[in-house]
Every structure is written in C-alpha cells, then in structure tokens.
C-alpha cells in the first residue's frame, strides 16, 4: 500500500485567525440600552447598541480589576462598571470617570481604555473586527480602525428578502470549515425522501479557480447539490440556472444562484468561538419567493434541516475527535479542505514574513468525485 504523504495527513491546527471581521450576534437579538455577552476567538465581549441604535463591542473585562462589563449599567452612551463605578465610552472604550478620585488626585482618566473593537451591522448581523493582538502586557490602548468594511451579501435587485439560521458546533473552526466545503458527506448526512438518497450518488466534475484569499467553484449549472436549486427549477429552465460558490479566508462561503431575473445569494460563516467550539451562521438574501406565501418558510425549513443534520454530525464527530485520532484528507473530495489548510498556512506565513501571500493554487483545477 502506498504511504500517505504528509499533505494527506494534514490535520487541523485550530489556529484562529486575527485581523478579520467575524459575525458576533444576530442583529435582532441586540437591543437598545441592553448589554449582551458574546465570545469570539476566545475573547469575551460585551455588545450593545447606543441610544441611536448603533452597535458597539468592548472587551468584557474592566481594565481596573477585570469585572465583566456586561454586569454593569448602560445609559445609552457610557457603560458603568458594577464594581467601582468606572465609566467608559461605549464606542471607543475611553474612561470617562473614576468615582473614587478626589479633586487633587490627577490620574489621567482619559488615558485609560476598556478594549474596544470595530463593530458594524451588516445583513442582519452584528460584526466585530478582531484585530491582531497587541504586544503582551501592553494593556488596553486606543481603538483601532478596521482596514475594510464588514463583508456583505451580494444582491442583484433593490427588493429582496433576508433570513438567517445559526447553529453551535462543538468542533474546532477547522473541522467546522472543512465540513462546510466537503462534497462527499451529502448523500450520507443530508438524506431526505424529498431531497435525495444515497442511491442518487453519481460522478461529478467541477472546475475550481484561485481568487484572492480563496478559491471559487466556477459558474456552472448546478447538479442537485445546493438547497434552493430544486425550488428554483420551478421558476426557470434548468439550463438557465448558474451557480458559483466561493470560499474566502478566514471563514466565508458565498453561494450565488442566478436564474434570469431571479437570484439567491447566501453568505455562510463558521466563526471560532473557542479552540474547540464554532458557530455556523447562514444568511441568505433572495428575490425569488417574494410573491409566494410560503416561499421563505419553505426555504428556511430546508436550510434548517440541512444545518441541523450538519450540527448533529459534528456533535458525534466531536466524540470521535476527543482522543486525537489520526486523520486523512483524500483526493479529490478533500482537495478543497487541503486548499483551506494551505491558504491558512500561506496567510500566516505572509504575516510572519511581512511579504505578500503566496496563493497555493497556480491556476484552474478540475476535481472529480462521486456524491
Ligand atoms: S473593576 Fe471595574 S471599576 Fe473596578
Ligand atoms: Fe452539510
């Protein structure tokens, strides 16, 4: 038997990438003048909305003695720590007041910051930019700006519907992501009488190409792999339907399906919560079922089934992973997973060396598998 080469043995390293935007909470769960807890990349956060409805994110630990700030008071502008009443500006984290100071004590209050993170609302989610960690022991500094806005779902008309689904997965970010891009589990995990069974397995061939920070499954007429496809076929001739699927670091999967003037677009993210816990958020926008009374519900039902099947699978997988088994990635079905690990390694290497990232793919590639 041939030996597995090291690239086939590639195992998840579970490194969580900083310097990117991550989805923190669904926007409809973040209420004005209330404080919410969230966790991203093992960083505890307090998230809220100011009086005007603008979201903010601070590190959920008071710079005085570490009290979680979400336990404090919020007046729509400043957060007040529940331990000694220090007050912080919700947006930039700057300290506004320290009640214990006397008139002749000249501590420079405005030089103290609760760590703040760039925060934006986009397509129904509150996003937080997790910056590169500062030098150890430097304490909280002034807020940094994000280099670019939070990722947005591509839309192709002015009017559309938007819906989201979210599920916690008890596995590392790497298993969450390679599970998301894995074509071979479909017939086994996503069985349903109205969808497909394992007897429908057949050979497939798909073209992939490199894109900045990721790769694309090139525009093609879908087989039956994507959830909204069977519904879309009710609206347009099968051969007028095209779909592209992109994966982009650190965790973005964009799927776009177009059928004449109808379109369906989704942005799915897998967000590292802790080293061995992630969360999948699917947000979809579409203009196809706007006039059909049960369209959105039907779509949500289909997606909810899929996500629940994935979640349940990963829950079981976590049991198997607990004792660090040897793992392997095989061609061609696991090639996207290999690219993911290579992209991640190339990104980290570029950051370490301060050079431009070297993309692991040199050109278009055709992959074949049965699913
Ligand atoms: S711990 Fe927050 S004010 Fe002291
Ligand atoms: Fe799946």
mmCIF file of C-alpha atoms and ligand atoms in Angstrom:
data_model
loop_
_atom_site.group_PDB
_atom_site.id
_atom_site.type_symbol
_atom_site.label_atom_id
_atom_site.label_comp_id
_atom_site.label_asym_id
_atom_site.label_seq_id
_atom_site.Cartn_x
_atom_site.Cartn_y
_atom_site.Cartn_z
ATOM 1 C CA UNK A 1 0.000 0.000 0.000
ATOM 2 C CA UNK A 2 1.312 3.448 -0.795
ATOM 3 C CA UNK A 3 2.326 5.538 2.192
ATOM 4 C CA UNK A 4 0.181 8.574 2.897
ATOM 5 C CA UNK A 5 2.284 11.629 2.217
ATOM 6 C CA UNK A 6 2.347 14.398 4.779
ATOM 7 C CA UNK A 7 -0.125 16.551 2.892
ATOM 8 C CA UNK A 8 -2.673 13.746 3.214
ATOM 9 C CA UNK A 9 -2.033 13.638 6.906
ATOM 10 C CA UNK A 10 -2.672 17.375 7.241
ATOM 11 C CA UNK A 11 -4.501 17.781 10.487
ATOM 12 C CA UNK A 12 -6.353 20.775 11.824
ATOM 13 C CA UNK A 13 -4.186 23.097 13.896
ATOM 14 C CA UNK A 14 -7.177 25.048 15.144
ATOM 15 C CA UNK A 15 -5.326 28.381 14.881
ATOM 16 C CA UNK A 16 -7.899 31.160 14.967
ATOM 17 C CA UNK A 17 -7.061 33.937 12.516
ATOM 18 C CA UNK A 18 -6.987 37.526 13.767
ATOM 19 C CA UNK A 19 -7.190 40.582 11.539
ATOM 20 C CA UNK A 20 -10.635 39.740 10.129
ATOM 21 C CA UNK A 21 -14.301 40.593 10.619
ATOM 22 C CA UNK A 22 -16.424 37.966 12.376
ATOM 23 C CA UNK A 23 -20.142 37.668 12.937
ATOM 24 C CA UNK A 24 -20.834 38.141 16.641
ATOM 25 C CA UNK A 25 -24.614 38.104 17.158
ATOM 26 C CA UNK A 26 -27.804 38.269 15.098
ATOM 27 C CA UNK A 27 -28.796 41.942 14.986
ATOM 28 C CA UNK A 28 -32.359 41.220 16.125
ATOM 29 C CA UNK A 29 -31.023 39.858 19.404
ATOM 30 C CA UNK A 30 -29.100 43.032 20.244
ATOM 31 C CA UNK A 31 -31.430 45.504 21.883
ATOM 32 C CA UNK A 32 -31.000 49.177 22.540
ATOM 33 C CA UNK A 33 -29.756 50.107 26.010
ATOM 34 C CA UNK A 34 -29.097 46.481 26.924
ATOM 35 C CA UNK A 35 -25.803 44.647 27.272
ATOM 36 C CA UNK A 36 -25.140 41.241 25.707
ATOM 37 C CA UNK A 37 -22.340 38.744 26.141
ATOM 38 C CA UNK A 38 -20.587 37.227 23.152
ATOM 39 C CA UNK A 39 -17.396 35.240 22.609
ATOM 40 C CA UNK A 40 -15.151 35.389 19.540
ATOM 41 C CA UNK A 41 -11.770 33.655 19.235
ATOM 42 C CA UNK A 42 -11.765 33.096 22.995
ATOM 43 C CA UNK A 43 -12.186 36.828 23.563
ATOM 44 C CA UNK A 44 -15.127 37.683 25.825
ATOM 45 C CA UNK A 45 -17.073 40.654 24.501
ATOM 46 C CA UNK A 46 -19.865 42.866 25.693
ATOM 47 C CA UNK A 47 -22.061 44.010 22.841
ATOM 48 C CA UNK A 48 -24.811 46.588 22.811
ATOM 49 C CA UNK A 49 -26.479 49.414 20.942
ATOM 50 C CA UNK A 50 -26.251 53.047 21.860
ATOM 51 C CA UNK A 51 -29.214 55.381 22.117
ATOM 52 C CA UNK A 52 -29.189 55.889 18.352
ATOM 53 C CA UNK A 53 -29.168 52.126 17.693
ATOM 54 C CA UNK A 54 -25.517 51.964 16.622
ATOM 55 C CA UNK A 55 -23.840 48.730 17.812
ATOM 56 C CA UNK A 56 -20.599 48.610 19.782
ATOM 57 C CA UNK A 57 -18.270 45.930 21.134
ATOM 58 C CA UNK A 58 -15.920 46.126 24.104
ATOM 59 C CA UNK A 59 -13.792 43.533 25.776
ATOM 60 C CA UNK A 60 -15.953 42.143 28.546
ATOM 61 C CA UNK A 61 -13.443 42.864 31.309
ATOM 62 C CA UNK A 62 -12.994 46.128 33.157
ATOM 63 C CA UNK A 63 -9.400 47.391 32.859
ATOM 64 C CA UNK A 64 -9.442 48.131 36.597
ATOM 65 C CA UNK A 65 -9.960 44.682 38.109
ATOM 66 C CA UNK A 66 -11.436 42.580 35.360
ATOM 67 C CA UNK A 67 -15.096 42.744 36.301
ATOM 68 C CA UNK A 68 -17.253 41.706 33.315
ATOM 69 C CA UNK A 69 -18.660 44.927 31.933
ATOM 70 C CA UNK A 70 -21.903 43.283 30.856
ATOM 71 C CA UNK A 71 -22.829 43.168 34.560
ATOM 72 C CA UNK A 72 -22.747 46.948 34.721
ATOM 73 C CA UNK A 73 -25.129 49.726 33.812
ATOM 74 C CA UNK A 74 -25.552 51.319 30.435
ATOM 75 C CA UNK A 75 -27.239 54.658 29.862
ATOM 76 C CA UNK A 76 -27.195 54.527 26.074
ATOM 77 C CA UNK A 77 -23.808 56.253 25.904
ATOM 78 C CA UNK A 78 -21.468 55.092 28.673
ATOM 79 C CA UNK A 79 -21.025 51.768 30.437
ATOM 80 C CA UNK A 80 -20.577 51.858 34.176
ATOM 81 C CA UNK A 81 -18.662 49.006 35.790
ATOM 82 C CA UNK A 82 -20.616 47.369 38.609
ATOM 83 C CA UNK A 83 -17.578 47.018 40.918
ATOM 84 C CA UNK A 84 -16.207 50.569 41.445
ATOM 85 C CA UNK A 85 -18.321 52.551 39.034
ATOM 86 C CA UNK A 86 -15.675 53.464 36.456
ATOM 87 C CA UNK A 87 -17.367 54.705 33.304
ATOM 88 C CA UNK A 88 -16.376 54.007 29.709
ATOM 89 C CA UNK A 89 -17.485 55.373 26.363
ATOM 90 C CA UNK A 90 -19.330 52.515 24.672
ATOM 91 C CA UNK A 91 -17.773 53.104 21.249
ATOM 92 C CA UNK A 92 -14.118 53.870 21.850
ATOM 93 C CA UNK A 93 -13.810 52.429 25.358
ATOM 94 C CA UNK A 94 -12.246 55.601 26.764
ATOM 95 C CA UNK A 95 -12.620 56.028 30.505
ATOM 96 C CA UNK A 96 -14.912 58.935 31.356
ATOM 97 C CA UNK A 97 -14.965 58.903 35.141
ATOM 98 C CA UNK A 98 -13.449 57.213 38.202
ATOM 99 C CA UNK A 99 -15.721 57.968 41.152
ATOM 100 C CA UNK A 100 -13.095 57.292 43.856
ATOM 101 C CA UNK A 101 -10.759 60.090 42.717
ATOM 102 C CA UNK A 102 -10.616 63.233 44.849
ATOM 103 C CA UNK A 103 -10.263 66.717 43.378
ATOM 104 C CA UNK A 104 -6.494 66.854 43.999
ATOM 105 C CA UNK A 105 -5.708 63.419 42.546
ATOM 106 C CA UNK A 106 -4.582 63.948 38.988
ATOM 107 C CA UNK A 107 -4.751 60.478 37.458
ATOM 108 C CA UNK A 108 -5.241 60.956 33.720
ATOM 109 C CA UNK A 109 -8.590 59.204 33.416
ATOM 110 C CA UNK A 110 -8.830 59.734 29.648
ATOM 111 C CA UNK A 111 -5.686 57.673 29.072
ATOM 112 C CA UNK A 112 -7.425 54.556 30.331
ATOM 113 C CA UNK A 113 -9.326 52.429 27.838
ATOM 114 C CA UNK A 114 -11.551 49.410 28.027
ATOM 115 C CA UNK A 115 -10.553 47.484 24.892
ATOM 116 C CA UNK A 116 -12.915 48.365 22.064
ATOM 117 C CA UNK A 117 -13.428 46.608 18.743
ATOM 118 C CA UNK A 118 -14.667 47.975 15.424
ATOM 119 C CA UNK A 119 -18.298 46.943 15.163
ATOM 120 C CA UNK A 120 -20.786 47.112 12.285
ATOM 121 C CA UNK A 121 -24.236 45.895 11.452
ATOM 122 C CA UNK A 122 -24.468 44.168 8.073
ATOM 123 C CA UNK A 123 -27.220 41.989 6.585
ATOM 124 C CA UNK A 124 -28.878 41.189 9.890
ATOM 125 C CA UNK A 125 -25.755 40.523 11.949
ATOM 126 C CA UNK A 126 -23.539 42.498 14.267
ATOM 127 C CA UNK A 127 -19.962 42.012 13.042
ATOM 128 C CA UNK A 128 -16.830 42.611 15.079
ATOM 129 C CA UNK A 129 -13.361 43.179 13.694
ATOM 130 C CA UNK A 130 -10.886 41.121 15.700
ATOM 131 C CA UNK A 131 -7.606 42.966 15.345
ATOM 132 C CA UNK A 132 -4.165 41.457 15.664
ATOM 133 C CA UNK A 133 -3.337 41.127 19.350
ATOM 134 C CA UNK A 134 -1.050 43.867 20.646
ATOM 135 C CA UNK A 135 2.276 43.192 22.385
ATOM 136 C CA UNK A 136 1.837 41.163 25.559
ATOM 137 C CA UNK A 137 1.382 43.184 28.709
ATOM 138 C CA UNK A 138 0.747 46.458 26.870
ATOM 139 C CA UNK A 139 -2.737 46.741 28.322
ATOM 140 C CA UNK A 140 -5.649 48.376 26.578
ATOM 141 C CA UNK A 141 -4.865 51.027 24.050
ATOM 142 C CA UNK A 142 -6.819 53.359 21.849
ATOM 143 C CA UNK A 143 -9.279 51.715 19.475
ATOM 144 C CA UNK A 144 -8.024 50.636 16.075
ATOM 145 C CA UNK A 145 -9.913 51.033 12.835
ATOM 146 C CA UNK A 146 -10.727 48.098 10.588
ATOM 147 C CA UNK A 147 -8.964 48.268 7.203
ATOM 148 C CA UNK A 148 -12.181 47.476 5.310
ATOM 149 C CA UNK A 149 -15.931 47.256 5.967
ATOM 150 C CA UNK A 150 -17.606 44.042 7.161
ATOM 151 C CA UNK A 151 -18.397 41.500 4.396
ATOM 152 C CA UNK A 152 -21.700 41.977 2.618
ATOM 153 C CA UNK A 153 -24.035 39.615 0.784
ATOM 154 C CA UNK A 154 -24.066 40.260 -2.934
ATOM 155 C CA UNK A 155 -27.505 41.395 -4.088
ATOM 156 C CA UNK A 156 -28.822 41.758 -7.604
ATOM 157 C CA UNK A 157 -32.007 43.798 -7.178
ATOM 158 C CA UNK A 158 -33.322 46.544 -4.925
ATOM 159 C CA UNK A 159 -36.012 44.415 -3.307
ATOM 160 C CA UNK A 160 -35.209 41.169 -1.603
ATOM 161 C CA UNK A 161 -35.841 39.059 1.473
ATOM 162 C CA UNK A 162 -33.270 38.246 4.087
ATOM 163 C CA UNK A 163 -33.220 35.420 6.628
ATOM 164 C CA UNK A 164 -30.671 33.765 8.872
ATOM 165 C CA UNK A 165 -30.036 30.484 10.621
ATOM 166 C CA UNK A 166 -27.465 29.840 13.284
ATOM 167 C CA UNK A 167 -26.175 26.692 14.985
ATOM 168 C CA UNK A 168 -23.445 25.942 17.508
ATOM 169 C CA UNK A 169 -20.984 23.218 16.596
ATOM 170 C CA UNK A 170 -18.854 21.524 19.266
ATOM 171 C CA UNK A 171 -15.783 21.263 16.994
ATOM 172 C CA UNK A 172 -12.813 23.475 16.148
ATOM 173 C CA UNK A 173 -13.021 26.115 13.443
ATOM 174 C CA UNK A 174 -11.072 23.849 11.076
ATOM 175 C CA UNK A 175 -13.491 20.929 11.322
ATOM 176 C CA UNK A 176 -16.393 23.355 11.032
ATOM 177 C CA UNK A 177 -14.997 24.798 7.806
ATOM 178 C CA UNK A 178 -13.893 21.609 6.108
ATOM 179 C CA UNK A 179 -17.284 20.130 6.970
ATOM 180 C CA UNK A 180 -18.887 23.077 5.220
ATOM 181 C CA UNK A 181 -16.915 22.623 1.999
ATOM 182 C CA UNK A 182 -16.958 18.838 1.957
ATOM 183 C CA UNK A 183 -18.853 17.462 -1.076
ATOM 184 C CA UNK A 184 -18.780 13.790 -0.094
ATOM 185 C CA UNK A 185 -20.954 13.832 3.024
ATOM 186 C CA UNK A 186 -24.123 14.997 1.242
ATOM 187 C CA UNK A 187 -25.649 11.614 0.342
ATOM 188 C CA UNK A 188 -24.973 10.228 3.815
ATOM 189 C CA UNK A 189 -25.732 13.159 6.096
ATOM 190 C CA UNK A 190 -28.352 15.033 4.110
ATOM 191 C CA UNK A 191 -30.722 12.245 3.232
ATOM 192 C CA UNK A 192 -34.403 13.010 2.920
ATOM 193 C CA UNK A 193 -37.131 11.499 0.800
ATOM 194 C CA UNK A 194 -37.890 14.866 -0.811
ATOM 195 C CA UNK A 195 -34.245 15.579 -1.477
ATOM 196 C CA UNK A 196 -32.001 12.693 -2.347
ATOM 197 C CA UNK A 197 -30.836 9.350 -1.100
ATOM 198 C CA UNK A 198 -27.516 7.557 -1.201
ATOM 199 C CA UNK A 199 -28.732 5.765 -4.328
ATOM 200 C CA UNK A 200 -28.532 9.020 -6.237
ATOM 201 C CA UNK A 201 -24.726 9.111 -5.923
ATOM 202 C CA UNK A 202 -23.065 9.772 -9.239
ATOM 203 C CA UNK A 203 -19.777 11.052 -10.568
ATOM 204 C CA UNK A 204 -19.317 14.822 -10.626
ATOM 205 C CA UNK A 205 -16.766 17.082 -12.132
ATOM 206 C CA UNK A 206 -16.342 20.701 -11.056
ATOM 207 C CA UNK A 207 -13.941 23.446 -12.076
ATOM 208 C CA UNK A 208 -12.175 25.496 -9.455
ATOM 209 C CA UNK A 209 -10.074 28.615 -9.778
ATOM 210 C CA UNK A 210 -7.999 30.691 -7.384
ATOM 211 C CA UNK A 211 -9.419 34.028 -6.168
ATOM 212 C CA UNK A 212 -7.807 36.440 -3.688
ATOM 213 C CA UNK A 213 -7.564 34.690 -0.290
ATOM 214 C CA UNK A 214 -9.590 31.732 -1.512
ATOM 215 C CA UNK A 215 -10.986 29.670 -4.344
ATOM 216 C CA UNK A 216 -14.092 29.535 -6.481
ATOM 217 C CA UNK A 217 -16.156 26.704 -7.824
ATOM 218 C CA UNK A 218 -16.639 28.287 -11.236
ATOM 219 C CA UNK A 219 -20.045 29.246 -12.574
ATOM 220 C CA UNK A 220 -21.831 26.112 -13.634
ATOM 221 C CA UNK A 221 -25.294 24.681 -13.998
ATOM 222 C CA UNK A 222 -25.842 23.053 -10.641
ATOM 223 C CA UNK A 223 -26.343 19.338 -10.285
ATOM 224 C CA UNK A 224 -28.572 18.763 -7.332
ATOM 225 C CA UNK A 225 -26.158 19.730 -4.596
ATOM 226 C CA UNK A 226 -27.437 23.081 -3.408
ATOM 227 C CA UNK A 227 -30.505 23.501 -1.277
ATOM 228 C CA UNK A 228 -32.508 26.142 -3.166
ATOM 229 C CA UNK A 229 -31.842 24.561 -6.530
ATOM 230 C CA UNK A 230 -34.841 22.264 -6.674
ATOM 231 C CA UNK A 231 -37.098 25.134 -5.714
ATOM 232 C CA UNK A 232 -35.501 27.413 -8.279
ATOM 233 C CA UNK A 233 -36.205 24.909 -11.003
ATOM 234 C CA UNK A 234 -39.860 25.779 -10.552
ATOM 235 C CA UNK A 235 -39.098 29.293 -11.794
ATOM 236 C CA UNK A 236 -36.662 28.889 -14.617
ATOM 237 C CA UNK A 237 -35.422 26.423 -17.160
ATOM 238 C CA UNK A 238 -32.810 24.185 -15.573
ATOM 239 C CA UNK A 239 -30.125 25.186 -18.080
ATOM 240 C CA UNK A 240 -30.548 28.917 -17.395
ATOM 241 C CA UNK A 241 -29.580 28.399 -13.769
ATOM 242 C CA UNK A 242 -25.972 29.057 -12.847
ATOM 243 C CA UNK A 243 -24.273 28.960 -9.515
ATOM 244 C CA UNK A 244 -20.895 29.975 -8.132
ATOM 245 C CA UNK A 245 -19.514 29.055 -4.767
ATOM 246 C CA UNK A 246 -16.588 30.951 -3.270
ATOM 247 C CA UNK A 247 -14.558 30.238 -0.201
ATOM 248 C CA UNK A 248 -12.541 33.125 1.201
ATOM 249 C CA UNK A 249 -10.375 33.258 4.320
ATOM 250 C CA UNK A 250 -10.896 33.265 7.159
ATOM 251 C CA UNK A 251 -14.345 31.631 7.070
ATOM 252 C CA UNK A 252 -16.604 32.926 4.299
ATOM 253 C CA UNK A 253 -18.609 30.778 1.921
ATOM 254 C CA UNK A 254 -20.580 32.711 -0.669
ATOM 255 C CA UNK A 255 -23.077 30.966 -2.880
ATOM 256 C CA UNK A 256 -24.803 32.787 -5.699
ATOM 257 C CA UNK A 257 -27.513 31.246 -7.824
ATOM 258 C CA UNK A 258 -28.946 33.172 -10.732
ATOM 259 C CA UNK A 259 -31.843 32.215 -12.947
ATOM 260 C CA UNK A 260 -32.805 35.036 -15.287
ATOM 261 C CA UNK A 261 -34.065 37.903 -13.151
ATOM 262 C CA UNK A 262 -34.314 35.670 -10.116
ATOM 263 C CA UNK A 263 -31.425 35.256 -7.735
ATOM 264 C CA UNK A 264 -30.488 33.675 -4.458
ATOM 265 C CA UNK A 265 -27.364 34.685 -2.590
ATOM 266 C CA UNK A 266 -26.003 33.427 0.692
ATOM 267 C CA UNK A 267 -23.075 34.191 2.920
ATOM 268 C CA UNK A 268 -22.294 31.417 5.360
ATOM 269 C CA UNK A 269 -19.651 31.855 8.033
ATOM 270 C CA UNK A 270 -18.091 29.497 10.521
ATOM 271 C CA UNK A 271 -16.960 31.524 13.494
ATOM 272 C CA UNK A 272 -14.384 30.380 16.013
ATOM 273 C CA UNK A 273 -15.829 30.794 19.495
ATOM 274 C CA UNK A 274 -13.187 28.865 21.414
ATOM 275 C CA UNK A 275 -10.475 26.440 20.366
ATOM 276 C CA UNK A 276 -12.943 23.580 20.144
ATOM 277 C CA UNK A 277 -16.224 25.297 19.515
ATOM 278 C CA UNK A 278 -17.535 27.159 16.495
ATOM 279 C CA UNK A 279 -20.798 28.523 15.219
ATOM 280 C CA UNK A 280 -22.268 28.374 11.746
ATOM 281 C CA UNK A 281 -24.384 31.295 10.553
ATOM 282 C CA UNK A 282 -26.172 31.096 7.225
ATOM 283 C CA UNK A 283 -27.589 34.363 5.947
ATOM 284 C CA UNK A 284 -29.465 34.323 2.673
ATOM 285 C CA UNK A 285 -30.967 37.041 0.500
ATOM 286 C CA UNK A 286 -33.238 36.328 -2.461
ATOM 287 C CA UNK A 287 -35.877 37.795 -4.709
ATOM 288 C CA UNK A 288 -37.434 34.537 -5.860
ATOM 289 C CA UNK A 289 -40.266 33.793 -3.492
ATOM 290 C CA UNK A 290 -41.426 37.280 -2.631
ATOM 291 C CA UNK A 291 -44.900 36.745 -4.027
ATOM 292 C CA UNK A 292 -45.236 33.132 -2.941
ATOM 293 C CA UNK A 293 -46.871 32.975 0.511
ATOM 294 C CA UNK A 294 -44.853 30.085 1.940
ATOM 295 C CA UNK A 295 -41.649 30.630 -0.063
ATOM 296 C CA UNK A 296 -39.414 31.982 2.713
ATOM 297 C CA UNK A 297 -40.756 29.495 5.259
ATOM 298 C CA UNK A 298 -40.154 26.631 2.879
ATOM 299 C CA UNK A 299 -36.613 27.769 2.193
ATOM 300 C CA UNK A 300 -35.915 28.255 5.865
ATOM 301 C CA UNK A 301 -37.309 24.815 6.597
ATOM 302 C CA UNK A 302 -34.995 23.202 4.029
ATOM 303 C CA UNK A 303 -31.964 25.094 5.312
ATOM 304 C CA UNK A 304 -32.808 24.410 8.948
ATOM 305 C CA UNK A 305 -32.905 20.677 8.170
ATOM 306 C CA UNK A 306 -29.513 20.831 6.465
ATOM 307 C CA UNK A 307 -27.873 22.808 9.229
ATOM 308 C CA UNK A 308 -29.335 20.547 11.910
ATOM 309 C CA UNK A 309 -28.020 17.472 10.085
ATOM 310 C CA UNK A 310 -24.549 19.040 9.947
ATOM 311 C CA UNK A 311 -24.728 20.094 13.588
ATOM 312 C CA UNK A 312 -25.746 16.616 14.726
ATOM 313 C CA UNK A 313 -22.962 15.057 12.638
ATOM 314 C CA UNK A 314 -20.346 17.323 14.164
ATOM 315 C CA UNK A 315 -21.638 16.613 17.628
ATOM 316 C CA UNK A 316 -20.975 12.926 17.002
ATOM 317 C CA UNK A 317 -17.663 13.661 15.292
ATOM 318 C CA UNK A 318 -16.538 15.607 18.380
ATOM 319 C CA UNK A 319 -16.859 12.368 20.344
ATOM 320 C CA UNK A 320 -14.512 10.629 17.920
ATOM 321 C CA UNK A 321 -12.056 13.522 17.939
ATOM 322 C CA UNK A 322 -11.760 13.643 21.698
ATOM 323 C CA UNK A 323 -8.841 11.238 21.776
ATOM 324 C CA UNK A 324 -6.853 12.744 18.888
ATOM 325 C CA UNK A 325 -7.209 10.076 16.208
ATOM 326 C CA UNK A 326 -5.045 10.205 13.070
ATOM 327 C CA UNK A 327 -6.938 11.838 10.237
ATOM 328 C CA UNK A 328 -6.527 11.959 6.485
ATOM 329 C CA UNK A 329 -7.570 14.038 3.525
ATOM 330 C CA UNK A 330 -8.066 12.226 0.226
ATOM 331 C CA UNK A 331 -8.189 13.358 -3.395
ATOM 332 C CA UNK A 332 -10.298 14.714 -4.950
ATOM 333 C CA UNK A 333 -13.163 15.016 -2.498
ATOM 334 C CA UNK A 334 -10.981 16.551 0.226
ATOM 335 C CA UNK A 335 -8.968 18.807 -2.071
ATOM 336 C CA UNK A 336 -10.966 21.923 -1.048
ATOM 337 C CA UNK A 337 -10.111 21.094 2.560
ATOM 338 C CA UNK A 338 -6.428 20.825 1.591
ATOM 339 C CA UNK A 339 -6.617 24.212 -0.126
ATOM 340 C CA UNK A 340 -8.152 25.661 3.016
ATOM 341 C CA UNK A 341 -5.234 24.472 5.146
ATOM 342 C CA UNK A 342 -2.736 25.655 2.543
ATOM 343 C CA UNK A 343 -4.395 29.068 2.307
ATOM 344 C CA UNK A 344 -4.334 29.391 6.041
ATOM 345 C CA UNK A 345 -0.670 28.421 6.218
ATOM 346 C CA UNK A 346 0.189 30.830 3.373
ATOM 347 C CA UNK A 347 -1.676 33.640 5.088
ATOM 348 C CA UNK A 348 0.152 33.053 8.384
ATOM 349 C CA UNK A 349 3.490 32.804 6.601
ATOM 350 C CA UNK A 350 2.870 36.085 4.739
ATOM 351 C CA UNK A 351 2.024 37.775 8.017
ATOM 352 C CA UNK A 352 5.086 36.352 9.747
ATOM 353 C CA UNK A 353 7.478 37.334 6.983
ATOM 354 C CA UNK A 354 5.770 40.600 6.048
ATOM 355 C CA UNK A 355 5.621 39.536 2.415
ATOM 356 C CA UNK A 356 2.741 39.102 0.005
ATOM 357 C CA UNK A 357 0.694 35.939 0.417
ATOM 358 C CA UNK A 358 1.657 33.140 -1.939
ATOM 359 C CA UNK A 359 -1.526 31.544 -3.217
ATOM 360 C CA UNK A 360 -1.365 27.736 -3.073
ATOM 361 C CA UNK A 361 -3.218 27.361 -6.408
ATOM 362 C CA UNK A 362 -1.422 28.360 -9.583
ATOM 363 C CA UNK A 363 -4.416 28.146 -11.908
ATOM 364 C CA UNK A 364 -7.747 26.470 -12.637
ATOM 365 C CA UNK A 365 -8.188 22.868 -11.465
ATOM 366 C CA UNK A 366 -10.853 20.291 -12.267
ATOM 367 C CA UNK A 367 -11.862 17.995 -9.445
ATOM 368 C CA UNK A 368 -13.806 14.763 -9.732
ATOM 369 C CA UNK A 369 -15.674 12.886 -7.060
ATOM 370 C CA UNK A 370 -18.807 10.832 -6.524
ATOM 371 C CA UNK A 371 -21.579 12.262 -4.410
HETATM 372 S S1 LIG B 1 -13.319 46.501 38.393
HETATM 373 FE FE1 LIG B 1 -14.393 47.862 37.158
HETATM 374 S S2 LIG B 1 -14.368 49.676 38.291
HETATM 375 FE FE2 LIG B 1 -13.173 48.368 39.448
HETATM 376 FE FE1 LIG B 2 -23.581 19.522 5.181
#
